[in-house]
Tab-separated table of C-alpha atoms in Angstrom:
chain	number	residue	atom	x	y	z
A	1	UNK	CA	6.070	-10.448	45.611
A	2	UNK	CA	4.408	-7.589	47.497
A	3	UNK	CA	5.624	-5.054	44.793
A	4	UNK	CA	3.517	-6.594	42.613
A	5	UNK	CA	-0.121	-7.378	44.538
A	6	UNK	CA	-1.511	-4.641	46.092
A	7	UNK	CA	-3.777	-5.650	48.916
A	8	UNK	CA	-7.024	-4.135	49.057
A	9	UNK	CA	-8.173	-6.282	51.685
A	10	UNK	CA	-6.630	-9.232	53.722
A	11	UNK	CA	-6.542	-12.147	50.768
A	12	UNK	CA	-7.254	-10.423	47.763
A	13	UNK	CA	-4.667	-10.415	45.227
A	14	UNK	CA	-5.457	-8.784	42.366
A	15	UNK	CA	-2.450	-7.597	39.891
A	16	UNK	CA	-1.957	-4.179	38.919
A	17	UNK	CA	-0.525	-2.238	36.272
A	18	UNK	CA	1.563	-5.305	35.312
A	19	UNK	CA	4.020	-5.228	32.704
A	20	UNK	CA	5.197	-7.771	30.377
A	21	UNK	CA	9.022	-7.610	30.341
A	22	UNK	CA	8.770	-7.401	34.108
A	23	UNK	CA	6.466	-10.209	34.105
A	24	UNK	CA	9.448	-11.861	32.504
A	25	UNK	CA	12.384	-10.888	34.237
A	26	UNK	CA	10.761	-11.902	37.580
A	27	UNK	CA	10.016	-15.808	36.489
A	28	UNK	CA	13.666	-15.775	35.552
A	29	UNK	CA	15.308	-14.303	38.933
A	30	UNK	CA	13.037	-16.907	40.324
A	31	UNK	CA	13.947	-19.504	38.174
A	32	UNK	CA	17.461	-18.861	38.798
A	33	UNK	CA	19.548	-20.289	41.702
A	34	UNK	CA	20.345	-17.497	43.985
A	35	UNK	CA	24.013	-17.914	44.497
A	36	UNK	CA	24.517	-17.642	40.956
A	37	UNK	CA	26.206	-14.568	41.411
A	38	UNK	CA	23.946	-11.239	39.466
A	39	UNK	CA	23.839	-13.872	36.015
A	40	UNK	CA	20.318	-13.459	36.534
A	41	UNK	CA	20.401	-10.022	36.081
A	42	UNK	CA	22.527	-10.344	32.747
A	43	UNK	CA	19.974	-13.347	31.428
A	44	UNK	CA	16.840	-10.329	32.043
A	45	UNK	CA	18.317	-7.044	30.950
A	46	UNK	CA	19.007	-9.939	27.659
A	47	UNK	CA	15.261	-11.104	27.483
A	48	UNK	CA	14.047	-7.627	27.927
A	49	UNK	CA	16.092	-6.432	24.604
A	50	UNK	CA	14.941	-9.226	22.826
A	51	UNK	CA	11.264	-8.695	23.513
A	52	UNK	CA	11.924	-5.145	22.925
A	53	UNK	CA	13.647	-6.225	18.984
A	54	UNK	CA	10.424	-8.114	18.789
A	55	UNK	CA	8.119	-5.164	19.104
A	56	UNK	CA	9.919	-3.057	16.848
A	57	UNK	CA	10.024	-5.117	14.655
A	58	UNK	CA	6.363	-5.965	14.514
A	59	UNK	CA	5.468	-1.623	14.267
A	60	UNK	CA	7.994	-1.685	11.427
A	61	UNK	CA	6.449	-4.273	9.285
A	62	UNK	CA	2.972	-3.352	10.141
A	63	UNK	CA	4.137	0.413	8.823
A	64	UNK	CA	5.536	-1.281	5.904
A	65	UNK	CA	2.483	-3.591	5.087
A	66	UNK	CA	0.121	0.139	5.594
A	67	UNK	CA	2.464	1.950	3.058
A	68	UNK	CA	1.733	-0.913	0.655
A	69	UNK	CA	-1.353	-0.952	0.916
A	70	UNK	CA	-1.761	2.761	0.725
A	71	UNK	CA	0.228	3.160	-2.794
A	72	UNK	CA	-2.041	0.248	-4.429
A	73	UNK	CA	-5.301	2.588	-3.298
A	74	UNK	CA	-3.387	5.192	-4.484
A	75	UNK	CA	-2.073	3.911	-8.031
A	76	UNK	CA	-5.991	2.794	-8.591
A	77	UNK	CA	-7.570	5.736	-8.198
A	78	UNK	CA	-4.180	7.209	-10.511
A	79	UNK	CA	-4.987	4.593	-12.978
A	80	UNK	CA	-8.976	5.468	-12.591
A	81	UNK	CA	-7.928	8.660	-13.426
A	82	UNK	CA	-6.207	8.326	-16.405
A	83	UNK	CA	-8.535	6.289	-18.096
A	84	UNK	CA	-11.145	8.718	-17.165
A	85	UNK	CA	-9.415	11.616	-18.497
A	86	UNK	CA	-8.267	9.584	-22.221
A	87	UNK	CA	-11.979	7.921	-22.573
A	88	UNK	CA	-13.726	11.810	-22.274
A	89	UNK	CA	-10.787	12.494	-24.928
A	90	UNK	CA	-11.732	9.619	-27.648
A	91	UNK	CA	-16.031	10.465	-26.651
A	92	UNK	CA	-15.415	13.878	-27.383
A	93	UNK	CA	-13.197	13.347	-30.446
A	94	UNK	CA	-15.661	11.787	-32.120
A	95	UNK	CA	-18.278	14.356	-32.708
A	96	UNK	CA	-16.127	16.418	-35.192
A	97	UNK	CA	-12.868	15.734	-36.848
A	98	UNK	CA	-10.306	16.777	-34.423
A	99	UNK	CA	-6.842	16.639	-32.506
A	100	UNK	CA	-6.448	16.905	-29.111
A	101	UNK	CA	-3.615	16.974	-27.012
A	102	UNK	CA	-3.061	15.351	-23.050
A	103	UNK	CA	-0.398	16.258	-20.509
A	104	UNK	CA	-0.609	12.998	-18.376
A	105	UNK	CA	1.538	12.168	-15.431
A	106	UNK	CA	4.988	10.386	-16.828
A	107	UNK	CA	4.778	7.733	-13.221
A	108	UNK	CA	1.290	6.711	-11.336
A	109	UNK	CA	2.436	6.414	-8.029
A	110	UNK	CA	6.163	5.197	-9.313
A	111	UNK	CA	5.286	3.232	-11.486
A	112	UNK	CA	5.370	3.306	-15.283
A	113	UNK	CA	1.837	2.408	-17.480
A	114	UNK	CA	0.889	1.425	-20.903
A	115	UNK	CA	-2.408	2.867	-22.461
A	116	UNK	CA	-4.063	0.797	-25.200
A	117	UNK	CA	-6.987	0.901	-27.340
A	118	UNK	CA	-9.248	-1.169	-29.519
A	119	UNK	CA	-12.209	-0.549	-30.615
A	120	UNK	CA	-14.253	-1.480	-27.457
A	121	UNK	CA	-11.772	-1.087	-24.794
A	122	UNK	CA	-9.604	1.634	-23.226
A	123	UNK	CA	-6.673	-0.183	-20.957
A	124	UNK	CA	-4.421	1.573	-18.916
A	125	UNK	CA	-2.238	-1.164	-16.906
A	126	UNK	CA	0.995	-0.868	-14.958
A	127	UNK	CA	3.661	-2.385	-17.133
A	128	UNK	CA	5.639	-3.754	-14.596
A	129	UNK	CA	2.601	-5.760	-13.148
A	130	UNK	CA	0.150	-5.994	-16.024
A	131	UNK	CA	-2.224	-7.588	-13.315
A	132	UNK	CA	-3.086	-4.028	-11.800
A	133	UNK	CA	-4.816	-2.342	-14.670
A	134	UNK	CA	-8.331	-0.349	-15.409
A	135	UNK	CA	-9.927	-1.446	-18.604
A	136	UNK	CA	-12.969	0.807	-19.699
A	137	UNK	CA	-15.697	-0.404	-22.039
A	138	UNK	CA	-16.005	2.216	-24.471
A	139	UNK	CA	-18.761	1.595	-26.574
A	140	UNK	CA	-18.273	3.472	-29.572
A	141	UNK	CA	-19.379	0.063	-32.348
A	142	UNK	CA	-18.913	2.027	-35.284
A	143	UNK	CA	-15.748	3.807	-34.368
A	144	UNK	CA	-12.562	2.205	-35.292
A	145	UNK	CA	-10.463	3.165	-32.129
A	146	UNK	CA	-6.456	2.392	-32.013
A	147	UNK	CA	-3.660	2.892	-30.429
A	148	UNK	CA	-1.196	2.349	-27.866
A	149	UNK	CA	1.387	3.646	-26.017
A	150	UNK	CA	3.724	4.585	-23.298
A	151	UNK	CA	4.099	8.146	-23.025
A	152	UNK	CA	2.939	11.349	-21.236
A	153	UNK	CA	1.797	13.317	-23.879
A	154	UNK	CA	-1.423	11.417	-25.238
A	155	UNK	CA	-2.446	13.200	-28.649
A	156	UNK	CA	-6.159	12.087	-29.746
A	157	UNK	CA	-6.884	12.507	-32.979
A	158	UNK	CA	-10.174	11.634	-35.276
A	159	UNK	CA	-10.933	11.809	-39.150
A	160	UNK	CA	-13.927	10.213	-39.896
A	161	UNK	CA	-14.814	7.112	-37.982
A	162	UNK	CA	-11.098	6.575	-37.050
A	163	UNK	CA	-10.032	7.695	-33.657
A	164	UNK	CA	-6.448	7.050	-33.053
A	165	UNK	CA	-4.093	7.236	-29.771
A	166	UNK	CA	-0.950	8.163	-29.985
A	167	UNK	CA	2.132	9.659	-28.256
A	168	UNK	CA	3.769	13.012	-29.231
């Protein structure tokens, strides 16, 4: 018991520098009957590994839950990207009849997409989870905008007031 107080002055207990397995193993010897013969020992050194399993496992699934959450920022701003780079190809297709040609990524962040176009939206969604997508209004009314596909190479093409999306 005196290990664990130190005494500034007569009567004043304070803890210090107290850890938590220690904590434990203590109310256990004490617990205990002390002609049990070292079990107590044997019952501590066992609580001790299974607080220690317990904090592990909490730092490994609160690394786990960070990498999630750190590819979803990452395959949005991916996905922001793409649609960024395909809705500067249709606006600038449409000026002058004209082909143009994308090298996009084959995976955002592991995962495989879909673009798709109508006439007033641009969508590029993860096709494994549809939920996680970017859709871009695209405003082009008199343009007749189609298209859609899975593929890495994104060829935009216009003749008139047709703009379509395809893969080549």
């Amino acid at each position: 018991m005196n290990t664990l107080f130190k005494n500034k002055s007569k009567g004043d207990k304070k803890p210090s520098n107290v850890f938590l397995p220690y904590l434990i193993m203590v109310s256990i010897e004490r617990s205990l009957n002390r002609n049990s013969k070292g079990q107590y020992r044997i019952v501590s050194e066992v609580m001790l590994l299974g607080v220690g399993i317990i904090v592990t496992l909490f730092i490994f699934l609160s690394f786990q839950d960070l990498e999630n959450r750190t590819k979803d920022l990452s395959l949005r701003d991916q996905l922001n990207s793409v649609s960024n780079l395909v809705s500067s190809a249709i606006i600038k297709a449409k000026y002058e009849n004209t082909t143009m040609r994308l090298d996009l990524p084959s995976k955002l962040s592991g995962s495989s997409y879909r673009i798709s176009a109508s006439s007033d939206f641009l969508v590029v969604e993860v096709i494994d989870d549809p939920i996680k997508n970017i859709t871009r209004f695209l405003n082009m009314g008199e343009y007749n905008i189609t298209g859609s596909l899975v593929s890495e190479f994104v060829e935009v093409s216009s003749k008139g007031k047709n703009i379509e999306l395809k893969g080549y």
